mmCIF file of C-alpha atoms in Angstrom:
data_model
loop_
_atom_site.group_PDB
_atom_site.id
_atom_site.type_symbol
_atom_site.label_atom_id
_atom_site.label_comp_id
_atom_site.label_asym_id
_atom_site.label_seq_id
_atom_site.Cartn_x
_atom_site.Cartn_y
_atom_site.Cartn_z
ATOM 1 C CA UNK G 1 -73.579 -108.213 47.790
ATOM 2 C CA UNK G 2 -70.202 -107.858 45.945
ATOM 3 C CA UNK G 3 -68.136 -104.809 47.157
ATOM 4 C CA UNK G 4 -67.110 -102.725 44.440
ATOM 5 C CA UNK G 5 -63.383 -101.881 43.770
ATOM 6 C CA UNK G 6 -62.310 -99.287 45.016
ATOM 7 C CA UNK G 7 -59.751 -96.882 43.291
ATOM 8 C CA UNK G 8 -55.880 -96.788 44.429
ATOM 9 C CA UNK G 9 -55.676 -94.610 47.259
ATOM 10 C CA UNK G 10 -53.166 -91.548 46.027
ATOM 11 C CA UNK G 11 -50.323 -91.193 48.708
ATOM 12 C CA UNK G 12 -48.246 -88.140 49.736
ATOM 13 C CA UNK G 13 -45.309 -88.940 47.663
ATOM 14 C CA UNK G 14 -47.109 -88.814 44.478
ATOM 15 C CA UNK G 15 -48.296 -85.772 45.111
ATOM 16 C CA UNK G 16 -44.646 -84.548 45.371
ATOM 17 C CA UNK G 17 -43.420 -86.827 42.713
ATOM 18 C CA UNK G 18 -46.117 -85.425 40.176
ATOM 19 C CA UNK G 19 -44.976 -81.576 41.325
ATOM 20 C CA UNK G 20 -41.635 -82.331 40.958
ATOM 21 C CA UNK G 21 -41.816 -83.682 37.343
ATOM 22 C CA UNK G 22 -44.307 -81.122 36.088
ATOM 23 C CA UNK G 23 -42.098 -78.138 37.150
ATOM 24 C CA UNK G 24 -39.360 -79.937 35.661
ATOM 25 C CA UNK G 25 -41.586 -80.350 32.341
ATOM 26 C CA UNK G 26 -43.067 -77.119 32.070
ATOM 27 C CA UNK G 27 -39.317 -75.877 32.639
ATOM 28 C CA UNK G 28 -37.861 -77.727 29.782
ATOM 29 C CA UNK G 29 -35.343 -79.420 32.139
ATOM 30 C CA UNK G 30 -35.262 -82.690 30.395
ATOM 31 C CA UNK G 31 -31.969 -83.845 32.793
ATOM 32 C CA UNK G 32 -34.511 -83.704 35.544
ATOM 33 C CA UNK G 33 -37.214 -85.388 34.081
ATOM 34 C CA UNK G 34 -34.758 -88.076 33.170
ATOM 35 C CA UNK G 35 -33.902 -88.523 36.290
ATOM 36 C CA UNK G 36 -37.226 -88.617 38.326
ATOM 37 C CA UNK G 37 -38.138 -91.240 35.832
ATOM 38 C CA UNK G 38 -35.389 -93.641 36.226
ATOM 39 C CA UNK G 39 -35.957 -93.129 39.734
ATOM 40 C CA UNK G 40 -39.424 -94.538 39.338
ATOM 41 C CA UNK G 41 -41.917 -91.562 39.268
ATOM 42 C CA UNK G 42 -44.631 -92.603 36.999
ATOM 43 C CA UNK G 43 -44.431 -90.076 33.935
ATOM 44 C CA UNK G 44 -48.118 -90.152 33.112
ATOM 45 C CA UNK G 45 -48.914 -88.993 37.120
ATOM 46 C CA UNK G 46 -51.928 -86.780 36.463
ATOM 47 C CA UNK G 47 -53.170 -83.582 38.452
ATOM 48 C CA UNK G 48 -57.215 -83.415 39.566
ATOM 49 C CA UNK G 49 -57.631 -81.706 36.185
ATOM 50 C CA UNK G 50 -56.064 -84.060 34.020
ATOM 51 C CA UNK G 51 -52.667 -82.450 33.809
ATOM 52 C CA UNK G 52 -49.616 -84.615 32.542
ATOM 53 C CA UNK G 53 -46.099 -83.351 32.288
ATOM 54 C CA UNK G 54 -46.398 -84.193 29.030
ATOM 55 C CA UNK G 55 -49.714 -81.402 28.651
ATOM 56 C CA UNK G 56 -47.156 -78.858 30.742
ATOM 57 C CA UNK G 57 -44.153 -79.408 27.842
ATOM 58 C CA UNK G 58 -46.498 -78.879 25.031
ATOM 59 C CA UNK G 59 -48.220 -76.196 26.268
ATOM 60 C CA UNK G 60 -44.689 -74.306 26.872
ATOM 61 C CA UNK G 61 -43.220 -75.504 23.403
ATOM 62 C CA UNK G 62 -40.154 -77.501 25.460
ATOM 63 C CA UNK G 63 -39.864 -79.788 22.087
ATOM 64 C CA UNK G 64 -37.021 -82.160 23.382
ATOM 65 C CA UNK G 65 -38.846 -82.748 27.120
ATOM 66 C CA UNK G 66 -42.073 -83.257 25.080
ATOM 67 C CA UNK G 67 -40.328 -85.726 22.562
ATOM 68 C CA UNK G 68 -38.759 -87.951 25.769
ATOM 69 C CA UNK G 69 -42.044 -87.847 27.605
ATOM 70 C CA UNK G 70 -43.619 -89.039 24.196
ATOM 71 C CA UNK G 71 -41.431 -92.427 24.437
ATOM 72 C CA UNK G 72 -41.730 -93.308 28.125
ATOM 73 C CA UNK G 73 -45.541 -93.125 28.401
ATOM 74 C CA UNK G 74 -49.078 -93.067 26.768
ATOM 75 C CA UNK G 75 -50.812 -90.417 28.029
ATOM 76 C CA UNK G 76 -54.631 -90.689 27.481
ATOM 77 C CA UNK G 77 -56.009 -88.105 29.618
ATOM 78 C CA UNK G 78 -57.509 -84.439 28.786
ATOM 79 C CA UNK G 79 -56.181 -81.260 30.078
ATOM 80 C CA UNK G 80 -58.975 -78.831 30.155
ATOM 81 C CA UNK G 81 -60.238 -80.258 27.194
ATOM 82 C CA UNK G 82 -57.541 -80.873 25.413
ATOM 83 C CA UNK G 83 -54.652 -83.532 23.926
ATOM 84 C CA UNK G 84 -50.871 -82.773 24.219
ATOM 85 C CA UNK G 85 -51.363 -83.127 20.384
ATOM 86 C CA UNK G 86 -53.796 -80.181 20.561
ATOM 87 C CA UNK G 87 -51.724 -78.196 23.143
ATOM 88 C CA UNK G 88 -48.610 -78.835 20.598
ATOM 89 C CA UNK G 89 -50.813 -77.493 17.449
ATOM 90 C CA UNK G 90 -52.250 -74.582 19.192
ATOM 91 C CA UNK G 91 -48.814 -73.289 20.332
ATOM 92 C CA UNK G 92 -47.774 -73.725 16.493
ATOM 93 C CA UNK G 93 -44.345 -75.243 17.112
ATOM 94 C CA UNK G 94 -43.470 -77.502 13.890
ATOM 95 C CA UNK G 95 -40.891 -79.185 15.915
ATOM 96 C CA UNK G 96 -42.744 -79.714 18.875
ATOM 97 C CA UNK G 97 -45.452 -81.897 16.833
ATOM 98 C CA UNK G 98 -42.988 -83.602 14.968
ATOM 99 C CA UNK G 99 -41.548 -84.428 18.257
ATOM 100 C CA UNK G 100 -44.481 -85.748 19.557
ATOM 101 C CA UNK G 101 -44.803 -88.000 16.361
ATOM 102 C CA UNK G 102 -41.240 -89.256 16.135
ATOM 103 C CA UNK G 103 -41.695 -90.206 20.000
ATOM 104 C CA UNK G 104 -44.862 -92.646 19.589
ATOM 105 C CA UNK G 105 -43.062 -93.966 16.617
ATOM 106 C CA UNK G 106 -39.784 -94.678 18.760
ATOM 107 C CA UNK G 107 -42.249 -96.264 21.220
ATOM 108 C CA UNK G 108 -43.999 -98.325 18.699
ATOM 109 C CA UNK G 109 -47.399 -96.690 19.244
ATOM 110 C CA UNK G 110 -49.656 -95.422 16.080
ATOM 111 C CA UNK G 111 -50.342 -91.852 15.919
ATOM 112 C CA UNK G 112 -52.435 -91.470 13.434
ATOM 113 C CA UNK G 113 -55.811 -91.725 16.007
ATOM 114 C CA UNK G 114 -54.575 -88.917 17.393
ATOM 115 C CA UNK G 115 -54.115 -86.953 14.847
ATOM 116 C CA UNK G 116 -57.397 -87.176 13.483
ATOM 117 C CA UNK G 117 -58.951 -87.162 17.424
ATOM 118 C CA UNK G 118 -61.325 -84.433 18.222
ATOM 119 C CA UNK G 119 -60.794 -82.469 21.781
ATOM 120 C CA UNK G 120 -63.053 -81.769 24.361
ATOM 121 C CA UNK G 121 -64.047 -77.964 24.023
ATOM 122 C CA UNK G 122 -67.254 -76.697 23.897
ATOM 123 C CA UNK G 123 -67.022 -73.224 21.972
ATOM 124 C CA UNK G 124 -69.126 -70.934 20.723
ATOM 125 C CA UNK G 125 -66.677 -68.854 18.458
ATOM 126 C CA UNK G 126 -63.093 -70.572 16.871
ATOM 127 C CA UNK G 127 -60.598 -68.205 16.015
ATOM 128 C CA UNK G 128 -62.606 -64.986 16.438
ATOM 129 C CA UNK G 129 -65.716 -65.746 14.219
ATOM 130 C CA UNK G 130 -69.047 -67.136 15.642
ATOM 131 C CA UNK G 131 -69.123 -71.060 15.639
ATOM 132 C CA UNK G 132 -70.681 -73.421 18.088
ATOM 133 C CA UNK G 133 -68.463 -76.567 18.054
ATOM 134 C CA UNK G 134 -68.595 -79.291 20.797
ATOM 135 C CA UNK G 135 -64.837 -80.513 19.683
ATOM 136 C CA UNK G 136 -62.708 -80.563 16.553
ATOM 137 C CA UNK G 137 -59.446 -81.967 15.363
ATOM 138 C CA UNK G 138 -55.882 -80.436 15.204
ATOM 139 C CA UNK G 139 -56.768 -79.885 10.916
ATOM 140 C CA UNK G 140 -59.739 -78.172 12.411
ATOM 141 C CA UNK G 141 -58.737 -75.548 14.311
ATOM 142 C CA UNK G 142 -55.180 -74.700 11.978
ATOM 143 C CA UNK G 143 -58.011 -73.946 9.303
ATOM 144 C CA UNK G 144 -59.772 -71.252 11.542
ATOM 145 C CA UNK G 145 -57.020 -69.572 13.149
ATOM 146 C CA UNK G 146 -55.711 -68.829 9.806
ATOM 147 C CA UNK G 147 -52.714 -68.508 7.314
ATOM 148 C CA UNK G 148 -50.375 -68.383 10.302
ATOM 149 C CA UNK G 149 -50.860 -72.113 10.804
ATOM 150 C CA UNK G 150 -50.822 -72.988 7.385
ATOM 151 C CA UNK G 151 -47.348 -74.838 7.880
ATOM 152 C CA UNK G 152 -48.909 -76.451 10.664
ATOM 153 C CA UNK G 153 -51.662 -77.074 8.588
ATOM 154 C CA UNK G 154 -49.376 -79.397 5.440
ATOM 155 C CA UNK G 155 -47.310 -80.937 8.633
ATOM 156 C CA UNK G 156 -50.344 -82.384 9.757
ATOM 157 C CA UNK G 157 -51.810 -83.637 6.509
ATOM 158 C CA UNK G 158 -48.393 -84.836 5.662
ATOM 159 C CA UNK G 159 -48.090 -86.638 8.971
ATOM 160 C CA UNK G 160 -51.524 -88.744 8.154
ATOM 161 C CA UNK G 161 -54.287 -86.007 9.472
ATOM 162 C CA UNK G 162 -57.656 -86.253 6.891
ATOM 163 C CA UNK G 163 -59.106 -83.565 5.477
ATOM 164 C CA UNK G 164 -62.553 -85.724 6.068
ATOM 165 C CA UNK G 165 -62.089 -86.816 9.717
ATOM 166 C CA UNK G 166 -65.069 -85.443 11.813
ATOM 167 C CA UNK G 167 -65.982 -82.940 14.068
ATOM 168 C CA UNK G 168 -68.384 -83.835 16.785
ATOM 169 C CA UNK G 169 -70.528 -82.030 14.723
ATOM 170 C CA UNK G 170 -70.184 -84.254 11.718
ATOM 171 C CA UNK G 171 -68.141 -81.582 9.932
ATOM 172 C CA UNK G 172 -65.114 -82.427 8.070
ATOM 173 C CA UNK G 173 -61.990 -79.923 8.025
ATOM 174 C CA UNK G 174 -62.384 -79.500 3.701
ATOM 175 C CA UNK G 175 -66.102 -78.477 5.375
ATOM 176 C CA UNK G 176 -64.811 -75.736 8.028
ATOM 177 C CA UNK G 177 -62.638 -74.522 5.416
ATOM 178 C CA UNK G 178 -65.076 -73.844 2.594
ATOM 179 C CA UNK G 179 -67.368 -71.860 5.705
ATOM 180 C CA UNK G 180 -64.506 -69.935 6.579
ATOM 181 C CA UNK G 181 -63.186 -69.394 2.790
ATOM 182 C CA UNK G 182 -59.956 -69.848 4.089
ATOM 183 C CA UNK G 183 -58.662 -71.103 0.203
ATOM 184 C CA UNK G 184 -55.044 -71.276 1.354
ATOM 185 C CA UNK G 185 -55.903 -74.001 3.777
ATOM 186 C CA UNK G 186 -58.611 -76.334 1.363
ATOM 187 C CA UNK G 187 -55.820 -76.030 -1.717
ATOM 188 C CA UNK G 188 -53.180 -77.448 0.718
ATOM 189 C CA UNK G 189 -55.278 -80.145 2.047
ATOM 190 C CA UNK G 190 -56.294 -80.890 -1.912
ATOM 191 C CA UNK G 191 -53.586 -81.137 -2.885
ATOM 192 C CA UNK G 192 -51.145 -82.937 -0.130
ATOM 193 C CA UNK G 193 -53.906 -86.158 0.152
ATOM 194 C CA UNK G 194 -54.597 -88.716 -2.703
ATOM 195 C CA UNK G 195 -58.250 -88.209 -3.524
ATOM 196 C CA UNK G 196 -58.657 -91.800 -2.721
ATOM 197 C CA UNK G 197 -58.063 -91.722 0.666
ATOM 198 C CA UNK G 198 -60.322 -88.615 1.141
ATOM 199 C CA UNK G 199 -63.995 -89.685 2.259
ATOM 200 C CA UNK G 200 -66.321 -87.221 -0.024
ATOM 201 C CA UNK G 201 -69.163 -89.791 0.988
ATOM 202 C CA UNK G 202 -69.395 -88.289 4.572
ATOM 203 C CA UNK G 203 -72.299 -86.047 5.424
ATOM 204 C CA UNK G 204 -72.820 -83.562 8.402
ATOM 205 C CA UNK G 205 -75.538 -83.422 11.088
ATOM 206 C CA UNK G 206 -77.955 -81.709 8.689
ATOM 207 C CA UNK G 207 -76.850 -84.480 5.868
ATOM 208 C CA UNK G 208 -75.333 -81.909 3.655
ATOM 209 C CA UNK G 209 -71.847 -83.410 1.424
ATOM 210 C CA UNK G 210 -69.105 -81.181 0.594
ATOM 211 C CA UNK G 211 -70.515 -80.393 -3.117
ATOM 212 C CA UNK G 212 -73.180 -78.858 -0.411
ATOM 213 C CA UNK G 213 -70.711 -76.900 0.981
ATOM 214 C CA UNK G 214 -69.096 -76.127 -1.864
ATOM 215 C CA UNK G 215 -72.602 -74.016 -3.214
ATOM 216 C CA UNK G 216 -72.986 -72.892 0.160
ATOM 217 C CA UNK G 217 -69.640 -70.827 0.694
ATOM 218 C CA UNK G 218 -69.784 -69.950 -3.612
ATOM 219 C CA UNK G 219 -66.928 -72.049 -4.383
ATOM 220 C CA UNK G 220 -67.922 -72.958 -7.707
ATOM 221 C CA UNK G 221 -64.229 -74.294 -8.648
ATOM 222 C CA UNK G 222 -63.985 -75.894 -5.729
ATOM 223 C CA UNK G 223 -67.304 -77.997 -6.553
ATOM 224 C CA UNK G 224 -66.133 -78.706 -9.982
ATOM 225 C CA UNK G 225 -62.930 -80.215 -8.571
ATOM 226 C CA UNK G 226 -65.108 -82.333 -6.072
ATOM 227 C CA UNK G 227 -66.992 -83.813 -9.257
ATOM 228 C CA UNK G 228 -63.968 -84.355 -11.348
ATOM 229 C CA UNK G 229 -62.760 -86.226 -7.992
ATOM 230 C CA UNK G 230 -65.809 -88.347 -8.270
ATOM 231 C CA UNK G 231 -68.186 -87.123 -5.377
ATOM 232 C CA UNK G 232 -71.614 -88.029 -5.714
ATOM 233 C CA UNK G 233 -73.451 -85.178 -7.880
ATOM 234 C CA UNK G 234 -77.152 -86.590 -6.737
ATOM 235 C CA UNK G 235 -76.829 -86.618 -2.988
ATOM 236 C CA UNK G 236 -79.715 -85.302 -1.083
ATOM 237 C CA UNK G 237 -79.247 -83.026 2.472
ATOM 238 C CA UNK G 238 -82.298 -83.813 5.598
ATOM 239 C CA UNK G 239 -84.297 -81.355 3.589
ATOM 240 C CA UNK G 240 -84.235 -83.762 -0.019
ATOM 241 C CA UNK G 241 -82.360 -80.725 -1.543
ATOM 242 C CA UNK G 242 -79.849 -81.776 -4.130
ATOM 243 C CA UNK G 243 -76.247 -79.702 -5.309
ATOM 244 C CA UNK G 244 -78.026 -78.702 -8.343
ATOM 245 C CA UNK G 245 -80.920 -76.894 -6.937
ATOM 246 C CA UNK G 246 -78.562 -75.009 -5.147
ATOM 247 C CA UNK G 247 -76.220 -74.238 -7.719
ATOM 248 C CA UNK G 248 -79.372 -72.848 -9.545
ATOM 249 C CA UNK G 249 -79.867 -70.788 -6.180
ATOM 250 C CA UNK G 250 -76.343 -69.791 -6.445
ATOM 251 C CA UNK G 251 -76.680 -68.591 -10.194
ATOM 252 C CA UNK G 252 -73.470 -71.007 -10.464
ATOM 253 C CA UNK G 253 -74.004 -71.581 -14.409
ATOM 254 C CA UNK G 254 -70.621 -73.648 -14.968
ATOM 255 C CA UNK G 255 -71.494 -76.453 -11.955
ATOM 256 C CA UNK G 256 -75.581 -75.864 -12.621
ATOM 257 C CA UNK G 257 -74.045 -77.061 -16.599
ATOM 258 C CA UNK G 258 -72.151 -79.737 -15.293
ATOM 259 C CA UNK G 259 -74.675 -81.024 -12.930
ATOM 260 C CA UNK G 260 -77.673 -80.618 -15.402
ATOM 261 C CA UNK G 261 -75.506 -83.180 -17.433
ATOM 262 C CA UNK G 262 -74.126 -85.900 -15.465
ATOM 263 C CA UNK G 263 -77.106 -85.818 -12.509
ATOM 264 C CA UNK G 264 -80.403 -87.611 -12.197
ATOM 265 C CA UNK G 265 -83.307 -85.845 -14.673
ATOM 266 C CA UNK G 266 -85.763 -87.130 -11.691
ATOM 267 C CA UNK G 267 -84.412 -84.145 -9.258
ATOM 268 C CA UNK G 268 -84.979 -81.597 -12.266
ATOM 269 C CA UNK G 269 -88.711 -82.669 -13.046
ATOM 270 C CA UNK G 270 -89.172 -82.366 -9.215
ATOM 271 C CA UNK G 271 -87.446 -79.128 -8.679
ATOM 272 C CA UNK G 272 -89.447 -76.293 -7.107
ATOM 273 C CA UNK G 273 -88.546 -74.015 -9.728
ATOM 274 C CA UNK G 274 -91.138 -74.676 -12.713
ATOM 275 C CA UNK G 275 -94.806 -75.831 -12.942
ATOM 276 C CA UNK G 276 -94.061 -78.661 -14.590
ATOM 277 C CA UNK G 277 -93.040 -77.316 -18.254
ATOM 278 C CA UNK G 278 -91.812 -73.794 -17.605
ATOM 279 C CA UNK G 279 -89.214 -71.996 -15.619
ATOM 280 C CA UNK G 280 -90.769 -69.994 -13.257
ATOM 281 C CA UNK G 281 -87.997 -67.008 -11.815
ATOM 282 C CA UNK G 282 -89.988 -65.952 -8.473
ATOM 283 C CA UNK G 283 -89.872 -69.371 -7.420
ATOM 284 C CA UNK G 284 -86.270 -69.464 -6.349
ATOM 285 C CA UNK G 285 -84.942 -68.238 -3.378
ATOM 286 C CA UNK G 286 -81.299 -66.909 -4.321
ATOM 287 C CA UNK G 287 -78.669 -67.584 -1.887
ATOM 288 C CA UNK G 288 -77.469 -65.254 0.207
ATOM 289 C CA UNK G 289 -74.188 -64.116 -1.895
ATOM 290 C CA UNK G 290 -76.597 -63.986 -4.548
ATOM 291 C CA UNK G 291 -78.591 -61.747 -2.964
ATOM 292 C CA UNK G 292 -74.818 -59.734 -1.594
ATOM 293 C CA UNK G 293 -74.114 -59.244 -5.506
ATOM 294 C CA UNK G 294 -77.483 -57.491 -5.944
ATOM 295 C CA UNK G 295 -76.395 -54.901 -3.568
ATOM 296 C CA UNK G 296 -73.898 -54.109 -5.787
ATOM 297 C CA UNK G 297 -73.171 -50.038 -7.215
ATOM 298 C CA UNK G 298 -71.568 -50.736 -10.253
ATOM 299 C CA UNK G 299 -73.564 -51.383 -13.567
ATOM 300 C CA UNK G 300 -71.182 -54.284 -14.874
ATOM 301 C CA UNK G 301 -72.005 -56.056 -12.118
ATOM 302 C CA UNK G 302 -75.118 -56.165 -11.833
ATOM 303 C CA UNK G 303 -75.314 -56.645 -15.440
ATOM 304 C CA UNK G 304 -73.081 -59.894 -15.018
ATOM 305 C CA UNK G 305 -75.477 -60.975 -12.245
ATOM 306 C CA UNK G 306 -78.501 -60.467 -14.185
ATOM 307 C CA UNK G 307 -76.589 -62.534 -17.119
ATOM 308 C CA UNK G 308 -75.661 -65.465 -14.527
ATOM 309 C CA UNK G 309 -79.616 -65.738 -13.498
ATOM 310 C CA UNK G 310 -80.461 -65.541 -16.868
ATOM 311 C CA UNK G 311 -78.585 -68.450 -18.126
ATOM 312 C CA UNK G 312 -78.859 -70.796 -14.815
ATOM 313 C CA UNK G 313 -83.024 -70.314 -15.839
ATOM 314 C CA UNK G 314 -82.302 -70.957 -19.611
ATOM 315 C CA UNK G 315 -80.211 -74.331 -18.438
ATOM 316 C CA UNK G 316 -82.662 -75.554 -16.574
ATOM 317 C CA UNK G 317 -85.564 -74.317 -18.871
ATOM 318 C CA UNK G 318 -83.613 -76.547 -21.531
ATOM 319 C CA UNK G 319 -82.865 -79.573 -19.754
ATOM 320 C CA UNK G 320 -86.382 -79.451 -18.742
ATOM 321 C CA UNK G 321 -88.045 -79.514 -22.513
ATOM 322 C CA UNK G 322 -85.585 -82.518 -22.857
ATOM 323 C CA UNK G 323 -86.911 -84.248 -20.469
ATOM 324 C CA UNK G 324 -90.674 -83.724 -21.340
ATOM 325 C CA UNK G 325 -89.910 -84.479 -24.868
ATOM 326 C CA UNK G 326 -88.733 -87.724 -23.916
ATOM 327 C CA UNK G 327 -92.286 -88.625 -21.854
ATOM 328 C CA UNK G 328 -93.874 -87.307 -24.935
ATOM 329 C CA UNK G 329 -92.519 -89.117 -26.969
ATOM 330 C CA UNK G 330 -91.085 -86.716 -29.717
ATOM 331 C CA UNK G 331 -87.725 -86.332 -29.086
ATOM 332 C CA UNK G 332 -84.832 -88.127 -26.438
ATOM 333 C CA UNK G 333 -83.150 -86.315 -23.729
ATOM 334 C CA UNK G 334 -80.439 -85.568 -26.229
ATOM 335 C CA UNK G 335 -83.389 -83.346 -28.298
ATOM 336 C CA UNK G 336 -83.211 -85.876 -30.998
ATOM 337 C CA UNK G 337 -86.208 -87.165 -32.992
ATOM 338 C CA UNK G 338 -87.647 -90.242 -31.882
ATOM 339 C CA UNK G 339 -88.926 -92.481 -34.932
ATOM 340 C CA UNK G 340 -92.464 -94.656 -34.406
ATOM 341 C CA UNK G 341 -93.399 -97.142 -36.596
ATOM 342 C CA UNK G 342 -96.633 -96.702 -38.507
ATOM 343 C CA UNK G 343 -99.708 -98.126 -36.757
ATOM 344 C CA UNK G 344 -97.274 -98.590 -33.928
ATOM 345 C CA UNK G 345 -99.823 -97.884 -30.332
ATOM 346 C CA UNK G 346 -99.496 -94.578 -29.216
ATOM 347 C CA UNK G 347 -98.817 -93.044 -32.746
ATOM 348 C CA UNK G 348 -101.722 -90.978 -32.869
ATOM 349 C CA UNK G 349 -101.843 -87.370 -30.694
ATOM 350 C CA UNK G 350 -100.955 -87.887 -26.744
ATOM 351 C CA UNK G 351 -101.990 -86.130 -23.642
ATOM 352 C CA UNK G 352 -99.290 -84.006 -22.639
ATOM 353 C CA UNK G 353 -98.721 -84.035 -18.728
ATOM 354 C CA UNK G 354 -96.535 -83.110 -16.313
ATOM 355 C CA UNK G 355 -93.557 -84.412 -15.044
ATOM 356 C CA UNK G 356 -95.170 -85.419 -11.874
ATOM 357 C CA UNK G 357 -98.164 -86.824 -12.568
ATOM 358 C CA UNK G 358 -98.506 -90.378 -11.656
ATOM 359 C CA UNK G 359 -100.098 -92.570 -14.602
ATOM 360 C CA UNK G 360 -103.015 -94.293 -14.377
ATOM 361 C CA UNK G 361 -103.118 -98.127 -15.058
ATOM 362 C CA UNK G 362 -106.000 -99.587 -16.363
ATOM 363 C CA UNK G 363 -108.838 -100.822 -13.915
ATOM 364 C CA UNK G 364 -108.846 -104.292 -12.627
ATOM 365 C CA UNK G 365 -112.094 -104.192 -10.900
ATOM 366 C CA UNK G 366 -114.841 -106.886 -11.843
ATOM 367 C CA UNK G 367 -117.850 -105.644 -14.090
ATOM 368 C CA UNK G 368 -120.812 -104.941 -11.824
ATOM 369 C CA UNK G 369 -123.798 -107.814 -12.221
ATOM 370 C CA UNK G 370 -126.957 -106.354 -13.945
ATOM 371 C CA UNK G 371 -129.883 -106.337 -11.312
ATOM 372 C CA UNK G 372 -132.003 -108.694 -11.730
#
């Protein structure tokens, strides 16, 4: 049997090579580093945990050791979880990243996998609210720590991060910041990246699209925008729910408008919300900020909430009687009359049914033999 290879032994004197350039890195002393490195000491020497001096600059914001290191290795290896790229985001040093970038570039590597790579950290809260997440990209976590990293934030886009580059959740950073209604931070990332090089396509764990987020975290603009930028207005989640039934839930009426319009009639007929011909209220579960502006003290607004429910119902209650008049054959989905010709089949009175039903075609079974 084959012996397997066995890994290089580490010796002594990389063990006091590696201290020697890490204190130097963490330091900032870039003459030293320098040095040890034309000497020979391998720059990318890693600890037990991982630990570069590259890791060590970044984490101590040294921006012109970081940017050297950058062009005289490739460092591939995690540091408690994390990238230098991460380390140089988190400490929220503009110079330090854009050291980091200018580096690779010098070196002729491509940076743009690791600006969109996700990091190794299993968390159960990002930048003090509740959120499991088993990793997430630099865009990620400048979006929940806030307007503080908002600079960060447009470096990073600017630099080739994507707005629609995944967690290892499946969430996208336009995603994280629509949950956190950080609006600073999804206007920026609008409106620095061509809409043709965002992916509006991509779906999350639970299958739900941005529009889905959108209704979600009531940002009705938002959604509008996503339309206008051509995202797909019919897209179903895991659960077969569509944007518009939750832009009814939402009592959204300017995207439940737009979506009764340009979406597919099928998901109206087979909404949950009607019996078939007629709105039916207590069938729809608001959503939650729904259900927050009910709460509300003041008379005007729960007038205007009463006035949004009223006209998301009428909406669909309309678009609804369009539909039926088309399967009934006296008017089109536009309410217009729809002309027969006389003697025409089907001219005389027709069973009305609903949406749903499935129609019967005629038999095609034999005729039973008379017994003899």
């Amino acid at each position: 049997m084959a012996e397997l290879p066995k890994a290089p032994r580490r010796v002594k004197s990389d063990d006091e090579n590696m201290e020697k350039i890490h204190a130097a890195a963490r330091k900032g002393n870039l003459d030293e580093v320098r040095r040890l490195v034309e000497v020979g000491v391998d720059p990318t020497l890693a600890n037990r945990f991982g630990c570069t001096a590259l890791h060590l600059a970044c984490k101590h914001g040294q921006v012109d050791t970081a940017k050297y290191l950058t062009r005289v290795g490739d460092v591939l290896t995690s540091w408690h979880g994390q990238k230098p790229l991460h380390l140089a985001v988190l400490s929220n040093q503009l110079p330090l990243v854009q050291a980091l970038v200018d580096g690779a570039h010098t070196a002729g590597r491509s940076i743009d996998a690791q600006l969109n790579e996700c990091d190794e950290m299993a968390l159960t809260e990002v930048g003090g609210r509740p959120k499991p997440c088993r990793g997430q990209t630099a865009l990620h976590w400048c979006i929940a720590l806030g307007d503080d990293y908002l600079p960060m934030l447009r470096l990073l886009t600017r630099l080739g991060a994507s707005p629609t580059a995944k967690d290892r959740d499946g969430e996208t950073p336009l995603m994280r910041a629509m949950e956190f209604n950080n609006s600073a931070a999804l206007e920026a990332m609008l409106q620095e990246v061509k809409p043709s090089a965002l992916r509006l396509d991509f779906l999350d764990a639970q299958g739900r699209s941005h529009l889905h987020w959108a209704i979600l975290s009531n940002e009705e603009q938002t959604a509008l925008q996503l339309l206008e930028m051509g995202h797909d207005p019919n897209v179903e989640d895991n659960e077969h729910i569509a944007p518009v039934i939750l832009a009814v839930r939402g009592a959204l009426v300017r995207l439940t408008a737009k979506l009764l319009e340009i979406g597919d009639p099928f998901i109206v007929q087979s909404a949950p919300f009607h019996n078939g011909t007629t709105m039916m209220a207590d069938r729809i579960a608001w959503l939650p900020y729904v259900a927050a502006r009910e709460r509300a003290t003041e008379p005007e607004a729960l007038r205007l909430l009463a006035q949004d429910k009223q006209q998301v119902i009428q909406l669909m209650q309309e678009k609804l009687d369009s539909i039926n008049r088309s399967f009934s054959g006296t008017g089109d989905e536009d309410g217009g009359t729809v002309k027969k010709k006389k003697g025409a089949p089907g001219a005389g009175a027709k069973m009305k049914l609903a949406p749903s039903a499935p129609i019967r075609s005629k038999s095609t079974s034999k005729p039973r033999l008379a017994k003899k």
